[in-house]
């Protein structure tokens, strides 16, 4: 359909007055119309006053879009005509509709940005002179002033969001900053007019627009000494707004506060410390507005909490931006010191905003970041200054800690809270916990003394009326938990008292949330308890009791996991108690899957400190029922219930395999980190050693209990593979169990390696999946001798054959196998690094592997490309030592170079360029002559790798690539520059900015 005015009117009507399907069609067509060259002509017809408001708005929006995105379509000799048309349109719409007038003002600002400084160097002075009542007698004077202010307001805003080239943006910024004195003079003269009692609505709007304009220009960076008069006027406008209903309804106060924020926080303000402190003195009277609003709230009237919150935000923003200056001012007596202390007290008052967050108030949260910045600057101070700051501000942080105790209290009931509100409170309490850590950084032992006193007080009150005072008790426990990471290991005064107090809590009378917090606090102090094991007798009974409750089990299992991780040796006296309770909890069917798995972590760690005979006895009682159940579940027909049962038991076995290790580790050992227990998580390092256990089985060799369990379970795993091989979740869980067994047993698993490899290969043949490849990495990562070499060679042959078969013939859909290819090439890269001799065994098609890696480079999935790159780089690096690899590189290197150039030329995302550069560097190091020949052959093709790259561009690229054999960064820059040329992005502002992140 032709882009005519009539057609466009109909399309706009369709967009605003039809159903969603028709709207989508109209939107698509209108967008195409805006992008067309005809838009420069039809906008003026559609801007006619006789058109509907919807059509006029579309035309004004289109004009702005064309000026921003298609400025290069305007010939310079048409600039003046275009400017005249825009100004005439603004004059035509001076009385509204306001939404159209606003769009036209934004369009004019876009025009100004494109014509500064060459074609319209005096744009701002000319606008100031032109838009005067004397020049526009048909427009009311207040309306003329409003239009001028609207244009001046959107001009800096449009500049901030523009996509001008860097050099052009620099020139335009300089031109705008030259006009700041004239703009400030205009704003000051307007704000000097008292409109608080004016009945002229337009005059009131002019005042508000002047404030908005000030905020916009202040973002450009007005020298702070030049802003002092304006600051006084902005503060006065806030007071005027609170005294006048008409001004208040315009949002004048909020706009003035935003302008003051822009004034006080611009990066250039740090050049004027004295002026910053004077500005603080000008802002402090605004606390009177806060006090007045609070009095209204306490009375029958409702205070304006949004205004109060905005004023607090201004104070906090100033304090955060100039925290170091504020601290320096505290070291000198005088008015500045007094003002800074007032400011800190105001922020403390903000932190103590009345009401329950987030139901009754949301103001207090914004102050929390300031307390971190302040304590961070205090800690970074010189020693002498640090002690002065601590002495001066300790009362503030002590008061803050008491406020945080109050604000962190849980609601008496949450039944009527939405899930969003509950999540907001959870995050808020976490922020409060962080703030408690900042308080500890300043207060140290005095905070522990405060918290312990509050705890004893809350406990005493709970004993008399637990239904009322449990919230205070819970907040004290929450605070102790918060500072656990900060307290020194050798602290021996307050923490023993705190942990000793826990067994005195009347849990049966308290809300469940108190017990949960107590359990979490115990877990948080696990590392400290390891150094003070005498307190275990106070806390272990509490944790064990928690296992019997479905509400408490998540916190109890997590705390037990923390304790058994950090205090494993010290847990031996409590092993029977813990294992007995664990068995009862697991059989009680109250635990969720994650809690069962997490509890197996505790079981494994506790069992590991017992004699082997006791271990086997407990395993027979605790674990063997699950093994027998697993055997039964495997015989059932596949169903959701059977799958859930198998997954639970496999994950429990996996966790036990990871933690039940009776052999001492002289080096740091890697263990699974369990957060929610549903998976094995990522490894963490611990250094705790355990006593060596021995088990003599006939031949006198030491046998790990995990070996015996694995030996028993392997036939069941074979049956699981036969029936469930196509289920990703079960195969992942099974491979994870084997991987953790292998990591625990190390050399001890050798008798079972053939069976484990048979299981792995069988599973992979039936259904290739990444979990099996991750397990294979564990095998090839283990030290091997001549006896195991044939097994490893056979494993590699099978994995390569199956993978190539699975991915061959599906090049068009290779992305479907991206995860598999990622795991596969990571495995191959590891083998090439650790044991490249495996690659020269018979039956491995090295050419097919190399070509598969080459094709994978073209995938959009970055992890697969990264893995293929690692494989190819290691393959090339080893090729000079292994003749079979050398033959492949010489035969297939040409294909690889062709693929690399196509990817660089635009077929791959730019994020992949870093990986591709590594392959070029490896080829240049090991096969420089061949690379030179392959590159020269490739660039001889016309239009390859992109028609945008000239012959000179390609020859320069080849020269720079061949020149660089060591500096990876320089080669990446060469590849990036050539890729930008091939993609047509050279010189684009987007290319310049985004290249910094590649």
PDB file of C-alpha atoms in Angstrom, residues 548-809:
ATOM      1  CA  UNK A 548      11.750 -33.934  62.993  1.00  0.00           C
ATOM      2  CA  UNK A 549       9.734 -30.966  61.727  1.00  0.00           C
ATOM      3  CA  UNK A 550       8.913 -30.288  58.081  1.00  0.00           C
ATOM      4  CA  UNK A 551       8.981 -26.524  58.760  1.00  0.00           C
ATOM      5  CA  UNK A 552      12.370 -26.622  60.480  1.00  0.00           C
ATOM      6  CA  UNK A 553      14.044 -29.270  58.318  1.00  0.00           C
ATOM      7  CA  UNK A 554      15.389 -26.888  55.613  1.00  0.00           C
ATOM      8  CA  UNK A 555      17.234 -24.777  58.179  1.00  0.00           C
ATOM      9  CA  UNK A 556      18.244 -27.780  60.304  1.00  0.00           C
ATOM     10  CA  UNK A 557      19.728 -29.739  57.378  1.00  0.00           C
ATOM     11  CA  UNK A 558      21.580 -26.642  56.168  1.00  0.00           C
ATOM     12  CA  UNK A 559      23.020 -25.932  59.612  1.00  0.00           C
ATOM     13  CA  UNK A 560      24.072 -29.561  60.069  1.00  0.00           C
ATOM     14  CA  UNK A 561      25.748 -29.450  56.679  1.00  0.00           C
ATOM     15  CA  UNK A 562      27.706 -26.350  57.731  1.00  0.00           C
ATOM     16  CA  UNK A 563      28.709 -27.867  61.065  1.00  0.00           C
ATOM     17  CA  UNK A 564      29.795 -31.217  59.648  1.00  0.00           C
ATOM     18  CA  UNK A 565      31.751 -29.429  56.938  1.00  0.00           C
ATOM     19  CA  UNK A 566      33.716 -27.210  59.317  1.00  0.00           C
ATOM     20  CA  UNK A 567      33.685 -29.268  62.528  1.00  0.00           C
ATOM     21  CA  UNK A 568      33.880 -32.837  61.223  1.00  0.00           C
ATOM     22  CA  UNK A 569      36.368 -34.185  63.762  1.00  0.00           C
ATOM     23  CA  UNK A 570      34.568 -32.577  66.688  1.00  0.00           C
ATOM     24  CA  UNK A 571      31.264 -34.155  65.677  1.00  0.00           C
ATOM     25  CA  UNK A 572      32.420 -37.685  66.584  1.00  0.00           C
ATOM     26  CA  UNK A 573      30.897 -37.657  70.109  1.00  0.00           C
ATOM     27  CA  UNK A 574      27.519 -36.718  68.596  1.00  0.00           C
ATOM     28  CA  UNK A 575      27.689 -39.153  65.657  1.00  0.00           C
ATOM     29  CA  UNK A 576      25.242 -41.709  67.023  1.00  0.00           C
ATOM     30  CA  UNK A 577      22.715 -39.041  67.980  1.00  0.00           C
ATOM     31  CA  UNK A 578      22.949 -37.372  64.573  1.00  0.00           C
ATOM     32  CA  UNK A 579      22.814 -40.605  62.568  1.00  0.00           C
ATOM     33  CA  UNK A 580      19.895 -41.950  64.573  1.00  0.00           C
ATOM     34  CA  UNK A 581      17.926 -38.735  64.071  1.00  0.00           C
ATOM     35  CA  UNK A 582      18.867 -38.641  60.395  1.00  0.00           C
ATOM     36  CA  UNK A 583      17.584 -42.182  59.870  1.00  0.00           C
ATOM     37  CA  UNK A 584      14.320 -41.325  61.597  1.00  0.00           C
ATOM     38  CA  UNK A 585      13.919 -38.127  59.567  1.00  0.00           C
ATOM     39  CA  UNK A 586      14.636 -39.862  56.263  1.00  0.00           C
ATOM     40  CA  UNK A 587      12.144 -42.612  57.061  1.00  0.00           C
ATOM     41  CA  UNK A 588       9.587 -40.174  58.420  1.00  0.00           C
ATOM     42  CA  UNK A 589       8.753 -38.948  54.878  1.00  0.00           C
ATOM     43  CA  UNK A 590       8.530 -35.329  56.059  1.00  0.00           C
ATOM     44  CA  UNK A 591      11.620 -34.160  54.182  1.00  0.00           C
ATOM     45  CA  UNK A 592      11.582 -32.792  50.674  1.00  0.00           C
ATOM     46  CA  UNK A 593      13.989 -34.062  48.019  1.00  0.00           C
ATOM     47  CA  UNK A 594      16.524 -31.288  48.565  1.00  0.00           C
ATOM     48  CA  UNK A 595      16.511 -31.816  52.316  1.00  0.00           C
ATOM     49  CA  UNK A 596      17.019 -35.583  51.960  1.00  0.00           C
ATOM     50  CA  UNK A 597      19.986 -35.016  49.684  1.00  0.00           C
ATOM     51  CA  UNK A 598      21.432 -32.344  51.950  1.00  0.00           C
ATOM     52  CA  UNK A 599      21.033 -34.592  54.981  1.00  0.00           C
ATOM     53  CA  UNK A 600      23.090 -37.256  53.208  1.00  0.00           C
ATOM     54  CA  UNK A 601      25.956 -34.748  53.205  1.00  0.00           C
ATOM     55  CA  UNK A 602      25.791 -34.733  56.993  1.00  0.00           C
ATOM     56  CA  UNK A 603      25.498 -38.521  57.119  1.00  0.00           C
ATOM     57  CA  UNK A 604      28.569 -38.973  54.937  1.00  0.00           C
ATOM     58  CA  UNK A 605      30.693 -36.492  56.867  1.00  0.00           C
ATOM     59  CA  UNK A 606      29.731 -37.972  60.247  1.00  0.00           C
ATOM     60  CA  UNK A 607      30.201 -41.570  59.128  1.00  0.00           C
ATOM     61  CA  UNK A 608      33.683 -40.752  57.873  1.00  0.00           C
ATOM     62  CA  UNK A 609      34.994 -40.168  61.411  1.00  0.00           C
ATOM     63  CA  UNK A 610      33.752 -43.529  62.726  1.00  0.00           C
ATOM     64  CA  UNK A 611      35.494 -46.912  62.613  1.00  0.00           C
ATOM     65  CA  UNK A 612      34.821 -48.803  59.398  1.00  0.00           C
ATOM     66  CA  UNK A 613      32.869 -51.491  61.232  1.00  0.00           C
ATOM     67  CA  UNK A 614      30.492 -48.857  62.596  1.00  0.00           C
ATOM     68  CA  UNK A 615      30.252 -47.229  59.187  1.00  0.00           C
ATOM     69  CA  UNK A 616      29.149 -50.462  57.557  1.00  0.00           C
ATOM     70  CA  UNK A 617      26.657 -51.141  60.319  1.00  0.00           C
ATOM     71  CA  UNK A 618      25.073 -47.722  59.887  1.00  0.00           C
ATOM     72  CA  UNK A 619      25.085 -48.059  56.100  1.00  0.00           C
ATOM     73  CA  UNK A 620      23.240 -51.349  56.327  1.00  0.00           C
ATOM     74  CA  UNK A 621      20.590 -49.702  58.489  1.00  0.00           C
ATOM     75  CA  UNK A 622      20.379 -46.353  56.763  1.00  0.00           C
ATOM     76  CA  UNK A 623      21.342 -46.799  53.120  1.00  0.00           C
ATOM     77  CA  UNK A 624      20.620 -50.364  52.096  1.00  0.00           C
ATOM     78  CA  UNK A 625      16.823 -49.893  52.293  1.00  0.00           C
ATOM     79  CA  UNK A 626      17.167 -47.215  49.663  1.00  0.00           C
ATOM     80  CA  UNK A 627      19.264 -49.499  47.475  1.00  0.00           C
ATOM     81  CA  UNK A 628      16.625 -52.214  47.743  1.00  0.00           C
ATOM     82  CA  UNK A 629      13.877 -49.700  46.941  1.00  0.00           C
ATOM     83  CA  UNK A 630      15.895 -48.582  43.935  1.00  0.00           C
ATOM     84  CA  UNK A 631      16.036 -52.163  42.714  1.00  0.00           C
ATOM     85  CA  UNK A 632      12.257 -52.371  42.946  1.00  0.00           C
ATOM     86  CA  UNK A 633      11.676 -49.007  41.265  1.00  0.00           C
ATOM     87  CA  UNK A 634      13.774 -50.050  38.276  1.00  0.00           C
ATOM     88  CA  UNK A 635      11.478 -52.990  37.624  1.00  0.00           C
ATOM     89  CA  UNK A 636       8.413 -50.749  37.410  1.00  0.00           C
ATOM     90  CA  UNK A 637       7.081 -49.275  34.210  1.00  0.00           C
ATOM     91  CA  UNK A 638       8.312 -45.702  33.643  1.00  0.00           C
ATOM     92  CA  UNK A 639       6.088 -43.135  35.347  1.00  0.00           C
ATOM     93  CA  UNK A 640       6.412 -39.775  37.081  1.00  0.00           C
ATOM     94  CA  UNK A 641       6.315 -41.424  40.507  1.00  0.00           C
ATOM     95  CA  UNK A 642       8.965 -43.990  39.566  1.00  0.00           C
ATOM     96  CA  UNK A 643      11.170 -41.263  38.113  1.00  0.00           C
ATOM     97  CA  UNK A 644      10.888 -39.145  41.266  1.00  0.00           C
ATOM     98  CA  UNK A 645      11.793 -42.136  43.435  1.00  0.00           C
ATOM     99  CA  UNK A 646      14.818 -43.057  41.317  1.00  0.00           C
ATOM    100  CA  UNK A 647      16.046 -39.454  41.192  1.00  0.00           C
ATOM    101  CA  UNK A 648      15.809 -39.086  44.967  1.00  0.00           C
ATOM    102  CA  UNK A 649      17.806 -42.211  45.641  1.00  0.00           C
ATOM    103  CA  UNK A 650      20.449 -41.502  42.995  1.00  0.00           C
ATOM    104  CA  UNK A 651      21.002 -38.007  44.342  1.00  0.00           C
ATOM    105  CA  UNK A 652      21.229 -39.292  47.892  1.00  0.00           C
ATOM    106  CA  UNK A 653      23.799 -41.873  46.787  1.00  0.00           C
ATOM    107  CA  UNK A 654      25.690 -39.215  44.883  1.00  0.00           C
ATOM    108  CA  UNK A 655      25.921 -37.022  47.970  1.00  0.00           C
ATOM    109  CA  UNK A 656      27.051 -39.943  50.112  1.00  0.00           C
ATOM    110  CA  UNK A 657      29.723 -40.860  47.566  1.00  0.00           C
ATOM    111  CA  UNK A 658      30.975 -37.258  47.648  1.00  0.00           C
ATOM    112  CA  UNK A 659      31.281 -37.016  51.434  1.00  0.00           C
ATOM    113  CA  UNK A 660      31.996 -40.489  52.841  1.00  0.00           C
ATOM    114  CA  UNK A 661      35.782 -40.506  52.520  1.00  0.00           C
ATOM    115  CA  UNK A 662      37.754 -42.243  55.264  1.00  0.00           C
ATOM    116  CA  UNK A 663      41.210 -41.583  53.839  1.00  0.00           C
ATOM    117  CA  UNK A 664      43.210 -38.576  55.023  1.00  0.00           C
ATOM    118  CA  UNK A 665      43.895 -35.819  52.512  1.00  0.00           C
ATOM    119  CA  UNK A 666      47.212 -34.109  52.872  1.00  0.00           C
ATOM    120  CA  UNK A 667      46.341 -31.547  50.212  1.00  0.00           C
ATOM    121  CA  UNK A 668      43.281 -29.342  49.942  1.00  0.00           C
ATOM    122  CA  UNK A 669      40.356 -31.538  49.006  1.00  0.00           C
ATOM    123  CA  UNK A 670      37.457 -30.588  46.803  1.00  0.00           C
ATOM    124  CA  UNK A 671      33.955 -31.195  48.032  1.00  0.00           C
ATOM    125  CA  UNK A 672      30.505 -30.436  46.694  1.00  0.00           C
ATOM    126  CA  UNK A 673      28.784 -27.279  47.853  1.00  0.00           C
ATOM    127  CA  UNK A 674      25.109 -27.964  48.484  1.00  0.00           C
ATOM    128  CA  UNK A 675      22.786 -25.002  48.583  1.00  0.00           C
ATOM    129  CA  UNK A 676      19.310 -26.373  48.123  1.00  0.00           C
ATOM    130  CA  UNK A 677      20.327 -29.986  47.886  1.00  0.00           C
ATOM    131  CA  UNK A 678      18.663 -30.624  44.536  1.00  0.00           C
ATOM    132  CA  UNK A 679      21.979 -30.874  42.752  1.00  0.00           C
ATOM    133  CA  UNK A 680      25.607 -31.273  43.612  1.00  0.00           C
ATOM    134  CA  UNK A 681      26.544 -27.673  43.050  1.00  0.00           C
ATOM    135  CA  UNK A 682      30.055 -26.420  42.518  1.00  0.00           C
ATOM    136  CA  UNK A 683      33.213 -27.553  44.292  1.00  0.00           C
ATOM    137  CA  UNK A 684      34.554 -25.790  47.345  1.00  0.00           C
ATOM    138  CA  UNK A 685      37.851 -26.316  49.049  1.00  0.00           C
ATOM    139  CA  UNK A 686      38.290 -27.372  52.660  1.00  0.00           C
ATOM    140  CA  UNK A 687      41.463 -28.158  54.520  1.00  0.00           C
ATOM    141  CA  UNK A 688      40.212 -30.153  57.481  1.00  0.00           C
ATOM    142  CA  UNK A 689      41.880 -33.540  57.846  1.00  0.00           C
ATOM    143  CA  UNK A 690      40.324 -36.635  59.346  1.00  0.00           C
ATOM    144  CA  UNK A 691      41.931 -39.623  61.043  1.00  0.00           C
ATOM    145  CA  UNK A 692      42.925 -42.491  58.802  1.00  0.00           C
ATOM    146  CA  UNK A 693      40.610 -45.495  58.897  1.00  0.00           C
ATOM    147  CA  UNK A 694      41.559 -48.947  57.794  1.00  0.00           C
ATOM    148  CA  UNK A 695      39.494 -51.930  56.791  1.00  0.00           C
ATOM    149  CA  UNK A 696      41.055 -55.315  56.239  1.00  0.00           C
ATOM    150  CA  UNK A 697      39.171 -57.549  53.859  1.00  0.00           C
ATOM    151  CA  UNK A 698      41.012 -60.826  53.545  1.00  0.00           C
ATOM    152  CA  UNK A 699      43.928 -59.489  51.551  1.00  0.00           C
ATOM    153  CA  UNK A 700      44.656 -56.777  54.108  1.00  0.00           C
ATOM    154  CA  UNK A 701      44.083 -53.890  51.697  1.00  0.00           C
ATOM    155  CA  UNK A 702      42.294 -50.767  52.832  1.00  0.00           C
ATOM    156  CA  UNK A 703      38.789 -50.582  51.386  1.00  0.00           C
ATOM    157  CA  UNK A 704      36.652 -47.479  51.290  1.00  0.00           C
ATOM    158  CA  UNK A 705      32.992 -47.997  52.253  1.00  0.00           C
ATOM    159  CA  UNK A 706      32.014 -46.139  49.082  1.00  0.00           C
ATOM    160  CA  UNK A 707      33.723 -48.933  47.121  1.00  0.00           C
ATOM    161  CA  UNK A 708      31.491 -51.535  48.698  1.00  0.00           C
ATOM    162  CA  UNK A 709      28.348 -49.473  48.146  1.00  0.00           C
ATOM    163  CA  UNK A 710      29.302 -48.778  44.533  1.00  0.00           C
ATOM    164  CA  UNK A 711      30.048 -52.433  43.945  1.00  0.00           C
ATOM    165  CA  UNK A 712      26.579 -53.273  45.210  1.00  0.00           C
ATOM    166  CA  UNK A 713      24.802 -50.573  43.230  1.00  0.00           C
ATOM    167  CA  UNK A 714      26.472 -50.930  39.810  1.00  0.00           C
ATOM    168  CA  UNK A 715      24.147 -53.738  38.598  1.00  0.00           C
ATOM    169  CA  UNK A 716      21.163 -51.595  39.555  1.00  0.00           C
ATOM    170  CA  UNK A 717      22.648 -48.698  37.618  1.00  0.00           C
ATOM    171  CA  UNK A 718      22.982 -50.944  34.592  1.00  0.00           C
ATOM    172  CA  UNK A 719      19.267 -51.697  34.831  1.00  0.00           C
ATOM    173  CA  UNK A 720      18.487 -47.989  35.179  1.00  0.00           C
ATOM    174  CA  UNK A 721      20.399 -47.244  31.980  1.00  0.00           C
ATOM    175  CA  UNK A 722      18.532 -49.969  30.104  1.00  0.00           C
ATOM    176  CA  UNK A 723      15.132 -48.522  30.981  1.00  0.00           C
ATOM    177  CA  UNK A 724      15.714 -44.798  31.528  1.00  0.00           C
ATOM    178  CA  UNK A 725      18.500 -43.941  29.056  1.00  0.00           C
ATOM    179  CA  UNK A 726      16.320 -41.368  27.270  1.00  0.00           C
ATOM    180  CA  UNK A 727      15.541 -39.390  30.456  1.00  0.00           C
ATOM    181  CA  UNK A 728      18.027 -36.539  30.795  1.00  0.00           C
ATOM    182  CA  UNK A 729      17.434 -35.940  34.502  1.00  0.00           C
ATOM    183  CA  UNK A 730      18.045 -39.558  35.487  1.00  0.00           C
ATOM    184  CA  UNK A 731      21.146 -39.958  33.312  1.00  0.00           C
ATOM    185  CA  UNK A 732      22.568 -36.755  34.776  1.00  0.00           C
ATOM    186  CA  UNK A 733      21.926 -37.956  38.320  1.00  0.00           C
ATOM    187  CA  UNK A 734      23.446 -41.360  37.576  1.00  0.00           C
ATOM    188  CA  UNK A 735      26.569 -39.878  35.997  1.00  0.00           C
ATOM    189  CA  UNK A 736      26.889 -37.426  38.869  1.00  0.00           C
ATOM    190  CA  UNK A 737      26.847 -40.311  41.364  1.00  0.00           C
ATOM    191  CA  UNK A 738      29.566 -42.150  39.469  1.00  0.00           C
ATOM    192  CA  UNK A 739      31.625 -38.983  39.129  1.00  0.00           C
ATOM    193  CA  UNK A 740      31.579 -38.338  42.880  1.00  0.00           C
ATOM    194  CA  UNK A 741      32.355 -41.966  43.655  1.00  0.00           C
ATOM    195  CA  UNK A 742      35.335 -41.761  41.327  1.00  0.00           C
ATOM    196  CA  UNK A 743      36.537 -38.518  42.928  1.00  0.00           C
ATOM    197  CA  UNK A 744      36.365 -40.080  46.397  1.00  0.00           C
ATOM    198  CA  UNK A 745      37.871 -43.465  45.563  1.00  0.00           C
ATOM    199  CA  UNK A 746      40.642 -42.329  43.199  1.00  0.00           C
ATOM    200  CA  UNK A 747      42.965 -45.320  42.714  1.00  0.00           C
ATOM    201  CA  UNK A 748      40.773 -47.502  44.936  1.00  0.00           C
ATOM    202  CA  UNK A 749      38.126 -47.727  42.228  1.00  0.00           C
ATOM    203  CA  UNK A 750      40.378 -49.564  39.715  1.00  0.00           C
ATOM    204  CA  UNK A 751      38.707 -52.963  40.158  1.00  0.00           C
ATOM    205  CA  UNK A 752      35.392 -51.338  39.196  1.00  0.00           C
ATOM    206  CA  UNK A 753      36.662 -49.198  36.306  1.00  0.00           C
ATOM    207  CA  UNK A 754      35.795 -51.720  33.552  1.00  0.00           C
ATOM    208  CA  UNK A 755      32.221 -52.000  34.803  1.00  0.00           C
ATOM    209  CA  UNK A 756      31.893 -48.242  35.184  1.00  0.00           C
ATOM    210  CA  UNK A 757      33.238 -47.652  31.673  1.00  0.00           C
ATOM    211  CA  UNK A 758      30.908 -50.277  30.272  1.00  0.00           C
ATOM    212  CA  UNK A 759      28.013 -48.473  31.934  1.00  0.00           C
ATOM    213  CA  UNK A 760      29.175 -45.102  30.604  1.00  0.00           C
ATOM    214  CA  UNK A 761      29.620 -46.312  27.025  1.00  0.00           C
ATOM    215  CA  UNK A 762      26.318 -48.183  27.039  1.00  0.00           C
ATOM    216  CA  UNK A 763      24.461 -45.101  28.233  1.00  0.00           C
ATOM    217  CA  UNK A 764      26.170 -42.912  25.637  1.00  0.00           C
ATOM    218  CA  UNK A 765      25.417 -45.300  22.797  1.00  0.00           C
ATOM    219  CA  UNK A 766      21.748 -45.408  23.704  1.00  0.00           C
ATOM    220  CA  UNK A 767      21.456 -41.633  24.126  1.00  0.00           C
ATOM    221  CA  UNK A 768      24.440 -39.270  23.720  1.00  0.00           C
ATOM    222  CA  UNK A 769      24.422 -36.676  26.488  1.00  0.00           C
ATOM    223  CA  UNK A 770      26.800 -34.207  28.095  1.00  0.00           C
ATOM    224  CA  UNK A 771      26.673 -35.803  31.557  1.00  0.00           C
ATOM    225  CA  UNK A 772      28.399 -38.942  30.262  1.00  0.00           C
ATOM    226  CA  UNK A 773      31.115 -36.811  28.687  1.00  0.00           C
ATOM    227  CA  UNK A 774      31.644 -34.951  31.958  1.00  0.00           C
ATOM    228  CA  UNK A 775      32.026 -38.321  33.658  1.00  0.00           C
ATOM    229  CA  UNK A 776      34.493 -39.391  30.988  1.00  0.00           C
ATOM    230  CA  UNK A 777      36.576 -36.305  31.790  1.00  0.00           C
ATOM    231  CA  UNK A 778      36.861 -37.618  35.325  1.00  0.00           C
ATOM    232  CA  UNK A 779      38.278 -40.899  34.043  1.00  0.00           C
ATOM    233  CA  UNK A 780      40.829 -39.406  31.681  1.00  0.00           C
ATOM    234  CA  UNK A 781      41.821 -36.930  34.374  1.00  0.00           C
ATOM    235  CA  UNK A 782      42.883 -39.753  36.709  1.00  0.00           C
ATOM    236  CA  UNK A 783      46.479 -41.023  36.574  1.00  0.00           C
ATOM    237  CA  UNK A 784      46.622 -44.175  34.476  1.00  0.00           C
ATOM    238  CA  UNK A 785      49.188 -46.907  33.907  1.00  0.00           C
ATOM    239  CA  UNK A 786      49.770 -49.288  31.039  1.00  0.00           C
ATOM    240  CA  UNK A 787      47.022 -51.629  32.241  1.00  0.00           C
ATOM    241  CA  UNK A 788      44.355 -48.940  31.952  1.00  0.00           C
ATOM    242  CA  UNK A 789      45.560 -47.401  28.693  1.00  0.00           C
ATOM    243  CA  UNK A 790      43.599 -49.831  26.458  1.00  0.00           C
ATOM    244  CA  UNK A 791      40.451 -49.052  28.436  1.00  0.00           C
ATOM    245  CA  UNK A 792      40.925 -45.326  27.966  1.00  0.00           C
ATOM    246  CA  UNK A 793      41.640 -45.772  24.257  1.00  0.00           C
ATOM    247  CA  UNK A 794      38.523 -47.863  23.856  1.00  0.00           C
ATOM    248  CA  UNK A 795      36.472 -45.263  25.755  1.00  0.00           C
ATOM    249  CA  UNK A 796      37.730 -42.443  23.554  1.00  0.00           C
ATOM    250  CA  UNK A 797      37.048 -44.405  20.359  1.00  0.00           C
ATOM    251  CA  UNK A 798      33.473 -45.107  21.392  1.00  0.00           C
ATOM    252  CA  UNK A 799      32.754 -41.549  22.466  1.00  0.00           C
ATOM    253  CA  UNK A 800      34.201 -40.072  19.281  1.00  0.00           C
ATOM    254  CA  UNK A 801      32.386 -42.536  17.035  1.00  0.00           C
ATOM    255  CA  UNK A 802      29.003 -42.040  18.686  1.00  0.00           C
ATOM    256  CA  UNK A 803      29.320 -38.252  18.812  1.00  0.00           C
ATOM    257  CA  UNK A 804      30.344 -37.898  15.173  1.00  0.00           C
ATOM    258  CA  UNK A 805      27.510 -40.222  14.173  1.00  0.00           C
ATOM    259  CA  UNK A 806      24.985 -38.238  16.220  1.00  0.00           C
ATOM    260  CA  UNK A 807      26.044 -34.905  14.732  1.00  0.00           C
ATOM    261  CA  UNK A 808      26.735 -35.975  11.138  1.00  0.00           C
ATOM    262  CA  UNK A 809      24.125 -35.258   8.535  1.00  0.00           C
TER     263      UNK A 809
END
